[in-house]
Amino acid sequence: MNGLVPADGTPLLIGGKLTPGGSGVFATINPATEEVLGYAADASAADMDAAIGAARTAFDETDWSRDPAFRARCLRQLRDVMGEHLEELRELTIAEVGAPVMLTSGPQLEGPIADLSYAADLAENYAWETDLGTRELMGVASRRVIRREAVGVVGAITPWNFPHQINLAKLGPALAAGNTVVLKPAPDTPWCAAVLGPLIVEHTDIPAGVLNIVTSSDHGVGARLVEDPRVDMITFTGSTKTGRAVMASASATLKRTFLELGGKSAAVVLDDADIAAAASYTAFTVAVHAGQGCALTTRLLVPRASYDAAVAAAASTLSGLAAGDPANAGTVCGPVISAQQRARVERYLALAKAEGGRIETGGGRPADRERGFFVEPTVISGLSNTATVAQEEIFGPVLVVIPHDGDDDAIRLANESPYGLSGSVWGTDPERVERVVAGVRTGTLSVNGGLWYHADAPFGGYKHSGIGREMGVAGFEEYLETKLVATPA
């Protein structure tokens, strides 16, 4: 496809060497055209075993975990070489992920590359030791020092929706903290991870075994990371259902687990807000990248008296955002990732109608798209907050509009969900807005369109949306152990 992808497919990176997959190769598909883009190495169980062994050896037998300045330099090398290949990576991301080109200047590509700088800076500037001073116990005076050290071998399992952002949000902090890593990316987007292998080998000083990249069509290969006792920690982003399985499997070896899972976030619109503006903004965000974002606000909670106006504004916005070619600069809503994902969205749309919902706009496949996994941006009205499509994560460009009866009721509805990942609040009275912010149990909240995403901002959720935080100092510290050392004063 381009200069980053070898003609015979992308290889694995194991122990500092680029190697073929023990199970051959598997295809990666362009979701906008349904065409085969090319092939990636299909790892076997033996390949994963070798990658884990390489990571274990690199952690136990090298100085990687004890040299933060070197780690920072390596991360900046990776940042720089990715920047040098930015346009090739952009082309690849649009084709493999179906990401609209507009997003590649932000969280789909350029943002995550720049965020490696933050991880490198943390490696150099973090307070690795904290002096607690001297205390006396039973006549013995001791000086106590807290040390922060790398966890060890980290298994990183990542999804397909924002592959660069999620891959690098795990690799940057984990490596900066001194860990070694085995990365298992989603089989839907193997190239976005695998193309890093040659760049690392040829353009960085990252030692052999410190970072291993294992692509595979078999989810069981990733499960081996969770089960293997040589792996000290699992960092996983994906569905809540799979997260539960990861947590259960990791418990056998008492692994530390970081889980960033699903969401069904609510946009709470108060009666003193600009109802139409809030509804239009929320609808727009649901169309971005075909709704394939766990933190998108896919429930719109509006005052009952303004319900019809909010539905009309949301439908008007989404009717003007047709699903289209992600390579076009004006496209907001590209394809969903696969035929399987499109079928999932369509099942939810049928269920919404069966439960009494009304499709205000969208609701099917675009008439002008014979190929590609496209779904029309859709607004659903007429359902309560307990309806299936209001409770379950769809992961498509679908917005459900729900009426509320005042601030307290809006808080109740927002929290009437198994998830607690994100949300938004719209209103003009600061005291009322703050009361809602304090009442809604989610990990991130946007007020009147404020943007929370950045490398220094911790991201994660409450309840079934996960355990732990990614990015920021809190995300960096997920990859650290705490050691207390006491010596005679």
mmCIF file of N, CA and C in Angstrom, residues 168-284:
data_model
loop_
_atom_site.group_PDB
_atom_site.id
_atom_site.type_symbol
_atom_site.label_atom_id
_atom_site.label_comp_id
_atom_site.label_asym_id
_atom_site.label_seq_id
_atom_site.Cartn_x
_atom_site.Cartn_y
_atom_site.Cartn_z
ATOM 1 N N LEU A 168 -0.417 3.974 21.676
ATOM 2 C CA LEU A 168 0.631 4.850 22.205
ATOM 3 C C LEU A 168 0.315 5.341 23.614
ATOM 4 N N ALA A 169 -0.979 5.438 23.966
ATOM 5 C CA ALA A 169 -1.336 5.821 25.336
ATOM 6 C C ALA A 169 -0.960 4.734 26.327
ATOM 7 N N LYS A 170 -0.762 3.517 25.846
ATOM 8 C CA LYS A 170 -0.269 2.438 26.693
ATOM 9 C C LYS A 170 1.255 2.307 26.593
ATOM 10 N N LEU A 171 1.770 2.306 25.374
ATOM 11 C CA LEU A 171 3.213 2.107 25.191
ATOM 12 C C LEU A 171 4.022 3.241 25.793
ATOM 13 N N GLY A 172 3.596 4.496 25.569
ATOM 14 C CA GLY A 172 4.380 5.625 26.071
ATOM 15 C C GLY A 172 4.591 5.575 27.573
ATOM 16 N N PRO A 173 3.524 5.569 28.378
ATOM 17 C CA PRO A 173 3.703 5.526 29.829
ATOM 18 C C PRO A 173 4.346 4.232 30.329
ATOM 19 N N ALA A 174 3.961 3.092 29.748
ATOM 20 C CA ALA A 174 4.522 1.817 30.222
ATOM 21 C C ALA A 174 6.030 1.781 30.010
ATOM 22 N N LEU A 175 6.484 2.212 28.845
ATOM 23 C CA LEU A 175 7.922 2.217 28.569
ATOM 24 C C LEU A 175 8.623 3.305 29.367
ATOM 25 N N ALA A 176 8.015 4.472 29.473
ATOM 26 C CA ALA A 176 8.623 5.553 30.253
ATOM 27 C C ALA A 176 8.821 5.135 31.701
ATOM 28 N N ALA A 177 7.912 4.318 32.227
ATOM 29 C CA ALA A 177 7.996 3.862 33.608
ATOM 30 C C ALA A 177 9.040 2.775 33.813
ATOM 31 N N GLY A 178 9.570 2.228 32.713
ATOM 32 C CA GLY A 178 10.630 1.236 32.828
ATOM 33 C C GLY A 178 10.199 -0.193 32.599
ATOM 34 N N ASN A 179 8.977 -0.391 32.146
ATOM 35 C CA ASN A 179 8.489 -1.734 31.876
ATOM 36 C C ASN A 179 8.919 -2.212 30.498
ATOM 37 N N THR A 180 8.825 -3.501 30.282
ATOM 38 C CA THR A 180 8.887 -4.056 28.935
ATOM 39 C C THR A 180 7.470 -4.456 28.548
ATOM 40 N N VAL A 181 7.185 -4.522 27.245
ATOM 41 C CA VAL A 181 5.799 -4.618 26.784
ATOM 42 C C VAL A 181 5.667 -5.641 25.668
ATOM 43 N N VAL A 182 4.550 -6.378 25.721
ATOM 44 C CA VAL A 182 4.088 -7.163 24.580
ATOM 45 C C VAL A 182 2.751 -6.565 24.157
ATOM 46 N N LEU A 183 2.699 -6.032 22.932
ATOM 47 C CA LEU A 183 1.493 -5.399 22.408
ATOM 48 C C LEU A 183 0.762 -6.371 21.496
ATOM 49 N N LYS A 184 -0.505 -6.636 21.808
ATOM 50 C CA LYS A 184 -1.380 -7.448 20.957
ATOM 51 C C LYS A 184 -2.510 -6.546 20.470
ATOM 52 N N PRO A 185 -2.418 -6.047 19.223
ATOM 53 C CA PRO A 185 -3.466 -5.166 18.702
ATOM 54 C C PRO A 185 -4.654 -5.963 18.171
ATOM 55 N N ALA A 186 -5.747 -5.270 17.925
ATOM 56 C CA ALA A 186 -6.943 -5.905 17.381
ATOM 57 C C ALA A 186 -6.673 -6.437 15.979
ATOM 58 N N PRO A 187 -7.251 -7.590 15.624
ATOM 59 C CA PRO A 187 -7.037 -8.132 14.274
ATOM 60 C C PRO A 187 -7.661 -7.291 13.163
ATOM 61 N N ASP A 188 -8.575 -6.375 13.509
ATOM 62 C CA ASP A 188 -9.168 -5.507 12.487
ATOM 63 C C ASP A 188 -8.201 -4.436 12.006
ATOM 64 N N THR A 189 -7.230 -4.042 12.850
ATOM 65 C CA THR A 189 -6.286 -2.974 12.487
ATOM 66 C C THR A 189 -4.853 -3.371 12.846
ATOM 67 N N PRO A 190 -4.354 -4.454 12.275
ATOM 68 C CA PRO A 190 -3.009 -4.908 12.645
ATOM 69 C C PRO A 190 -1.897 -3.992 12.152
ATOM 70 N N TRP A 191 -2.090 -3.384 10.978
ATOM 71 C CA TRP A 191 -1.007 -2.574 10.410
ATOM 72 C C TRP A 191 -0.653 -1.371 11.274
ATOM 73 N N CYS A 192 -1.659 -0.752 11.891
ATOM 74 C CA CYS A 192 -1.383 0.453 12.676
ATOM 75 C C CYS A 192 -0.369 0.167 13.785
ATOM 76 N N ALA A 193 -0.352 -1.059 14.280
ATOM 77 C CA ALA A 193 0.651 -1.442 15.274
ATOM 78 C C ALA A 193 1.898 -2.009 14.630
ATOM 79 N N ALA A 194 1.712 -2.894 13.652
ATOM 80 C CA ALA A 194 2.840 -3.630 13.098
ATOM 81 C C ALA A 194 3.852 -2.746 12.383
ATOM 82 N N VAL A 195 3.398 -1.641 11.762
ATOM 83 C CA VAL A 195 4.350 -0.779 11.044
ATOM 84 C C VAL A 195 5.350 -0.124 11.986
ATOM 85 N N LEU A 196 5.057 -0.134 13.302
ATOM 86 C CA LEU A 196 6.026 0.408 14.247
ATOM 87 C C LEU A 196 7.260 -0.472 14.360
ATOM 88 N N GLY A 197 7.110 -1.770 14.075
ATOM 89 C CA GLY A 197 8.231 -2.693 14.237
ATOM 90 C C GLY A 197 9.476 -2.288 13.475
ATOM 91 N N PRO A 198 9.395 -2.125 12.148
ATOM 92 C CA PRO A 198 10.584 -1.709 11.401
ATOM 93 C C PRO A 198 11.109 -0.339 11.823
ATOM 94 N N LEU A 199 10.207 0.584 12.174
ATOM 95 C CA LEU A 199 10.663 1.906 12.615
ATOM 96 C C LEU A 199 11.456 1.797 13.912
ATOM 97 N N ILE A 200 11.008 0.956 14.821
ATOM 98 C CA ILE A 200 11.714 0.768 16.092
ATOM 99 C C ILE A 200 13.075 0.133 15.868
ATOM 100 N N VAL A 201 13.114 -0.925 15.058
ATOM 101 C CA VAL A 201 14.364 -1.647 14.833
ATOM 102 C C VAL A 201 15.392 -0.779 14.109
ATOM 103 N N GLU A 202 14.936 -0.017 13.120
ATOM 104 C CA GLU A 202 15.865 0.702 12.251
ATOM 105 C C GLU A 202 16.169 2.123 12.713
ATOM 106 N N HIS A 203 15.317 2.708 13.554
ATOM 107 C CA HIS A 203 15.482 4.133 13.842
ATOM 108 C C HIS A 203 15.490 4.491 15.319
ATOM 109 N N THR A 204 15.411 3.507 16.215
ATOM 110 C CA THR A 204 15.460 3.816 17.648
ATOM 111 C C THR A 204 16.481 2.924 18.339
ATOM 112 N N ASP A 205 16.836 3.306 19.548
ATOM 113 C CA ASP A 205 17.749 2.516 20.362
ATOM 114 C C ASP A 205 17.014 1.640 21.375
ATOM 115 N N ILE A 206 15.722 1.456 21.188
ATOM 116 C CA ILE A 206 14.973 0.585 22.100
ATOM 117 C C ILE A 206 15.583 -0.809 22.060
ATOM 118 N N PRO A 207 16.030 -1.323 23.209
ATOM 119 C CA PRO A 207 16.736 -2.615 23.206
ATOM 120 C C PRO A 207 15.827 -3.773 22.795
ATOM 121 N N ALA A 208 16.465 -4.824 22.294
ATOM 122 C CA ALA A 208 15.736 -6.024 21.891
ATOM 123 C C ALA A 208 14.916 -6.554 23.057
ATOM 124 N N GLY A 209 13.657 -6.857 22.773
ATOM 125 C CA GLY A 209 12.796 -7.446 23.784
ATOM 126 C C GLY A 209 12.025 -6.458 24.625
ATOM 127 N N VAL A 210 12.432 -5.188 24.609
ATOM 128 C CA VAL A 210 11.728 -4.189 25.421
ATOM 129 C C VAL A 210 10.306 -3.965 24.899
ATOM 130 N N LEU A 211 10.139 -3.916 23.589
ATOM 131 C CA LEU A 211 8.819 -3.779 22.994
ATOM 132 C C LEU A 211 8.648 -4.861 21.934
ATOM 133 N N ASN A 212 7.621 -5.655 22.093
ATOM 134 C CA ASN A 212 7.309 -6.738 21.162
ATOM 135 C C ASN A 212 5.898 -6.520 20.635
ATOM 136 N N ILE A 213 5.703 -6.725 19.326
ATOM 137 C CA ILE A 213 4.403 -6.487 18.701
ATOM 138 C C ILE A 213 3.947 -7.777 18.037
ATOM 139 N N VAL A 214 2.812 -8.282 18.492
ATOM 140 C CA VAL A 214 2.328 -9.588 18.051
ATOM 141 C C VAL A 214 0.934 -9.426 17.462
ATOM 142 N N THR A 215 0.836 -9.479 16.132
ATOM 143 C CA THR A 215 -0.460 -9.408 15.465
ATOM 144 C C THR A 215 -0.980 -10.819 15.238
ATOM 145 N N SER A 216 -2.285 -10.986 15.343
ATOM 146 C CA SER A 216 -2.862 -12.319 15.168
ATOM 147 C C SER A 216 -4.348 -12.187 14.887
ATOM 148 N N SER A 217 -4.870 -13.111 14.086
ATOM 149 C CA SER A 217 -6.307 -13.167 13.841
ATOM 150 C C SER A 217 -7.031 -13.934 14.943
ATOM 151 N N ASP A 218 -6.260 -14.551 15.818
ATOM 152 C CA ASP A 218 -6.807 -15.426 16.866
ATOM 153 C C ASP A 218 -6.820 -14.693 18.205
ATOM 154 N N HIS A 219 -8.015 -14.422 18.732
ATOM 155 C CA HIS A 219 -8.099 -13.752 20.034
ATOM 156 C C HIS A 219 -7.500 -14.611 21.148
ATOM 157 N N GLY A 220 -7.420 -15.911 20.929
ATOM 158 C CA GLY A 220 -6.812 -16.786 21.921
ATOM 159 C C GLY A 220 -5.342 -16.514 22.143
ATOM 160 N N VAL A 221 -4.673 -15.968 21.122
ATOM 161 C CA VAL A 221 -3.262 -15.615 21.282
ATOM 162 C C VAL A 221 -3.118 -14.489 22.297
ATOM 163 N N GLY A 222 -4.024 -13.519 22.235
ATOM 164 C CA GLY A 222 -4.010 -12.456 23.230
ATOM 165 C C GLY A 222 -4.342 -12.963 24.615
ATOM 166 N N ALA A 223 -5.223 -13.947 24.694
ATOM 167 C CA ALA A 223 -5.584 -14.513 25.997
ATOM 168 C C ALA A 223 -4.385 -15.129 26.699
ATOM 169 N N ARG A 224 -3.412 -15.600 25.924
ATOM 170 C CA ARG A 224 -2.211 -16.184 26.536
ATOM 171 C C ARG A 224 -1.419 -15.147 27.332
ATOM 172 N N LEU A 225 -1.489 -13.893 26.893
ATOM 173 C CA LEU A 225 -0.838 -12.822 27.652
ATOM 174 C C LEU A 225 -1.420 -12.713 29.054
ATOM 175 N N VAL A 226 -2.728 -12.857 29.133
ATOM 176 C CA VAL A 226 -3.414 -12.711 30.410
ATOM 177 C C VAL A 226 -3.105 -13.878 31.340
ATOM 178 N N GLU A 227 -2.944 -15.044 30.763
ATOM 179 C CA GLU A 227 -2.757 -16.261 31.554
ATOM 180 C C GLU A 227 -1.320 -16.488 31.985
ATOM 181 N N ASP A 228 -0.362 -15.980 31.247
ATOM 182 C CA ASP A 228 1.045 -16.335 31.474
ATOM 183 C C ASP A 228 1.579 -15.728 32.769
ATOM 184 N N PRO A 229 2.166 -16.522 33.664
ATOM 185 C CA PRO A 229 2.685 -15.988 34.931
ATOM 186 C C PRO A 229 3.898 -15.083 34.765
ATOM 187 N N ARG A 230 4.536 -15.100 33.605
ATOM 188 C CA ARG A 230 5.686 -14.211 33.378
ATOM 189 C C ARG A 230 5.254 -12.771 33.126
ATOM 190 N N VAL A 231 3.980 -12.556 32.866
ATOM 191 C CA VAL A 231 3.435 -11.215 32.629
ATOM 192 C C VAL A 231 2.936 -10.668 33.956
ATOM 193 N N ASP A 232 3.386 -9.466 34.301
ATOM 194 C CA ASP A 232 3.064 -8.872 35.606
ATOM 195 C C ASP A 232 1.811 -8.016 35.598
ATOM 196 N N MET A 233 1.429 -7.505 34.432
ATOM 197 C CA MET A 233 0.312 -6.569 34.359
ATOM 198 C C MET A 233 -0.346 -6.664 32.999
ATOM 199 N N ILE A 234 -1.660 -6.502 32.966
ATOM 200 C CA ILE A 234 -2.413 -6.406 31.720
ATOM 201 C C ILE A 234 -3.074 -5.031 31.652
ATOM 202 N N THR A 235 -2.879 -4.365 30.535
ATOM 203 C CA THR A 235 -3.611 -3.139 30.246
ATOM 204 C C THR A 235 -4.486 -3.425 29.031
ATOM 205 N N PHE A 236 -5.790 -3.297 29.214
ATOM 206 C CA PHE A 236 -6.753 -3.716 28.194
ATOM 207 C C PHE A 236 -7.755 -2.606 27.933
ATOM 208 N N THR A 237 -8.016 -2.344 26.662
ATOM 209 C CA THR A 237 -9.102 -1.457 26.264
ATOM 210 C C THR A 237 -10.014 -2.223 25.320
ATOM 211 N N GLY A 238 -11.307 -2.233 25.637
ATOM 212 C CA GLY A 238 -12.254 -2.954 24.802
ATOM 213 C C GLY A 238 -13.610 -3.014 25.466
ATOM 214 N N SER A 239 -14.373 -4.013 25.107
ATOM 215 C CA SER A 239 -15.741 -4.126 25.617
ATOM 216 C C SER A 239 -15.747 -4.551 27.078
ATOM 217 N N THR A 240 -16.823 -4.198 27.763
ATOM 218 C CA THR A 240 -16.961 -4.588 29.160
ATOM 219 C C THR A 240 -17.043 -6.109 29.287
ATOM 220 N N LYS A 241 -17.708 -6.771 28.361
ATOM 221 C CA LYS A 241 -17.811 -8.229 28.398
ATOM 222 C C LYS A 241 -16.425 -8.873 28.353
ATOM 223 N N THR A 242 -15.584 -8.425 27.430
ATOM 224 C CA THR A 242 -14.237 -8.990 27.342
ATOM 225 C C THR A 242 -13.400 -8.578 28.544
ATOM 226 N N GLY A 243 -13.612 -7.359 29.041
ATOM 227 C CA GLY A 243 -12.894 -6.900 30.225
ATOM 228 C C GLY A 243 -13.145 -7.792 31.426
ATOM 229 N N ARG A 244 -14.391 -8.232 31.588
ATOM 230 C CA ARG A 244 -14.690 -9.156 32.684
ATOM 231 C C ARG A 244 -13.884 -10.456 32.534
ATOM 232 N N ALA A 245 -13.821 -10.965 31.295
ATOM 233 C CA ALA A 245 -13.080 -12.198 31.053
ATOM 234 C C ALA A 245 -11.594 -12.005 31.328
ATOM 235 N N VAL A 246 -11.056 -10.856 30.934
ATOM 236 C CA VAL A 246 -9.645 -10.554 31.201
ATOM 237 C C VAL A 246 -9.388 -10.520 32.706
ATOM 238 N N MET A 247 -10.255 -9.842 33.435
ATOM 239 C CA MET A 247 -10.081 -9.717 34.882
ATOM 240 C C MET A 247 -10.149 -11.081 35.566
ATOM 241 N N ALA A 248 -11.100 -11.910 35.133
ATOM 242 C CA ALA A 248 -11.246 -13.238 35.725
ATOM 243 C C ALA A 248 -10.019 -14.090 35.444
ATOM 244 N N SER A 249 -9.532 -14.048 34.209
ATOM 245 C CA SER A 249 -8.366 -14.847 33.849
ATOM 246 C C SER A 249 -7.111 -14.360 34.559
ATOM 247 N N ALA A 250 -6.960 -13.031 34.674
ATOM 248 C CA ALA A 250 -5.784 -12.463 35.330
ATOM 249 C C ALA A 250 -5.752 -12.786 36.817
ATOM 250 N N SER A 251 -6.912 -13.052 37.400
ATOM 251 C CA SER A 251 -6.957 -13.315 38.836
ATOM 252 C C SER A 251 -6.222 -14.593 39.216
ATOM 253 N N ALA A 252 -6.078 -15.512 38.287
ATOM 254 C CA ALA A 252 -5.390 -16.766 38.589
ATOM 255 C C ALA A 252 -3.935 -16.534 38.968
ATOM 256 N N THR A 253 -3.331 -15.508 38.382
ATOM 257 C CA THR A 253 -1.932 -15.177 38.701
ATOM 258 C C THR A 253 -1.824 -13.843 39.429
ATOM 259 N N LEU A 254 -2.964 -13.327 39.894
ATOM 260 C CA LEU A 254 -3.016 -12.068 40.644
ATOM 261 C C LEU A 254 -2.287 -10.934 39.932
ATOM 262 N N LYS A 255 -2.518 -10.851 38.613
ATOM 263 C CA LYS A 255 -1.932 -9.764 37.837
ATOM 264 C C LYS A 255 -2.632 -8.446 38.137
ATOM 265 N N ARG A 256 -1.853 -7.385 38.099
ATOM 266 C CA ARG A 256 -2.458 -6.064 38.092
ATOM 267 C C ARG A 256 -3.185 -5.890 36.762
ATOM 268 N N THR A 257 -4.391 -5.317 36.797
ATOM 269 C CA THR A 257 -5.147 -5.097 35.570
ATOM 270 C C THR A 257 -5.605 -3.654 35.490
ATOM 271 N N PHE A 258 -5.368 -3.049 34.332
ATOM 272 C CA PHE A 258 -5.972 -1.757 33.996
ATOM 273 C C PHE A 258 -6.983 -2.024 32.896
ATOM 274 N N LEU A 259 -8.235 -1.646 33.112
ATOM 275 C CA LEU A 259 -9.308 -1.930 32.174
ATOM 276 C C LEU A 259 -10.022 -0.642 31.786
ATOM 277 N N GLU A 260 -9.993 -0.302 30.504
ATOM 278 C CA GLU A 260 -10.763 0.836 29.986
ATOM 279 C C GLU A 260 -11.832 0.229 29.095
ATOM 280 N N LEU A 261 -13.090 0.300 29.547
ATOM 281 C CA LEU A 261 -14.143 -0.493 28.948
ATOM 282 C C LEU A 261 -15.226 0.370 28.296
ATOM 283 N N GLY A 262 -16.463 -0.097 28.311
ATOM 284 C CA GLY A 262 -17.509 0.536 27.528
ATOM 285 C C GLY A 262 -18.105 1.782 28.151
ATOM 286 N N GLY A 263 -19.016 2.384 27.404
ATOM 287 C CA GLY A 263 -19.691 3.581 27.885
ATOM 288 C C GLY A 263 -21.045 3.758 27.223
ATOM 289 N N LYS A 264 -21.934 4.419 27.926
ATOM 290 C CA LYS A 264 -23.225 4.842 27.368
ATOM 291 C C LYS A 264 -23.511 6.208 27.970
ATOM 292 N N SER A 265 -22.664 7.147 27.607
ATOM 293 C CA SER A 265 -22.602 8.431 28.310
ATOM 294 C C SER A 265 -23.775 9.334 27.960
ATOM 295 N N ALA A 266 -24.140 10.163 28.941
ATOM 296 C CA ALA A 266 -25.294 11.050 28.800
ATOM 297 C C ALA A 266 -24.869 12.501 28.651
ATOM 298 N N ALA A 267 -25.510 13.192 27.713
ATOM 299 C CA ALA A 267 -25.415 14.643 27.615
ATOM 300 C C ALA A 267 -26.630 15.215 28.329
ATOM 301 N N VAL A 268 -26.401 15.892 29.453
ATOM 302 C CA VAL A 268 -27.482 16.438 30.271
ATOM 303 C C VAL A 268 -27.688 17.906 29.889
ATOM 304 N N VAL A 269 -28.861 18.224 29.384
ATOM 305 C CA VAL A 269 -29.181 19.582 28.972
ATOM 306 C C VAL A 269 -30.191 20.151 29.968
ATOM 307 N N LEU A 270 -29.813 21.232 30.648
ATOM 308 C CA LEU A 270 -30.704 21.868 31.615
ATOM 309 C C LEU A 270 -31.645 22.844 30.908
ATOM 310 N N ASP A 271 -32.703 23.238 31.599
ATOM 311 C CA ASP A 271 -33.724 24.041 30.928
ATOM 312 C C ASP A 271 -33.310 25.479 30.668
ATOM 313 N N ASP A 272 -32.161 25.917 31.243
ATOM 314 C CA ASP A 272 -31.685 27.265 30.948
ATOM 315 C C ASP A 272 -30.628 27.282 29.854
ATOM 316 N N ALA A 273 -30.370 26.120 29.255
ATOM 317 C CA ALA A 273 -29.371 26.036 28.180
ATOM 318 C C ALA A 273 -30.000 26.404 26.844
ATOM 319 N N ASP A 274 -29.143 26.622 25.846
ATOM 320 C CA ASP A 274 -29.598 26.763 24.467
ATOM 321 C C ASP A 274 -29.880 25.345 23.975
ATOM 322 N N ILE A 275 -31.120 24.925 24.022
ATOM 323 C CA ILE A 275 -31.496 23.542 23.765
ATOM 324 C C ILE A 275 -31.053 23.089 22.377
ATOM 325 N N ALA A 276 -31.347 23.912 21.367
ATOM 326 C CA ALA A 276 -31.028 23.522 20.000
ATOM 327 C C ALA A 276 -29.522 23.387 19.792
ATOM 328 N N ALA A 277 -28.761 24.317 20.358
ATOM 329 C CA ALA A 277 -27.308 24.269 20.199
ATOM 330 C C ALA A 277 -26.726 23.035 20.877
ATOM 331 N N ALA A 278 -27.204 22.739 22.093
ATOM 332 C CA ALA A 278 -26.697 21.567 22.808
ATOM 333 C C ALA A 278 -27.065 20.283 22.081
ATOM 334 N N ALA A 279 -28.287 20.199 21.573
ATOM 335 C CA ALA A 279 -28.723 19.002 20.855
ATOM 336 C C ALA A 279 -27.933 18.826 19.560
ATOM 337 N N SER A 280 -27.687 19.905 18.851
ATOM 338 C CA SER A 280 -26.943 19.835 17.591
ATOM 339 C C SER A 280 -25.493 19.419 17.830
ATOM 340 N N TYR A 281 -24.867 19.997 18.852
ATOM 341 C CA TYR A 281 -23.488 19.650 19.172
ATOM 342 C C TYR A 281 -23.378 18.174 19.532
ATOM 343 N N THR A 282 -24.277 17.701 20.390
ATOM 344 C CA THR A 282 -24.240 16.300 20.808
ATOM 345 C C THR A 282 -24.449 15.372 19.627
ATOM 346 N N ALA A 283 -25.392 15.716 18.750
ATOM 347 C CA ALA A 283 -25.642 14.903 17.560
ATOM 348 C C ALA A 283 -24.410 14.842 16.671
ATOM 349 N N PHE A 284 -23.756 15.972 16.500
ATOM 350 C CA PHE A 284 -22.545 16.008 15.673
ATOM 351 C C PHE A 284 -21.495 15.046 16.206
#
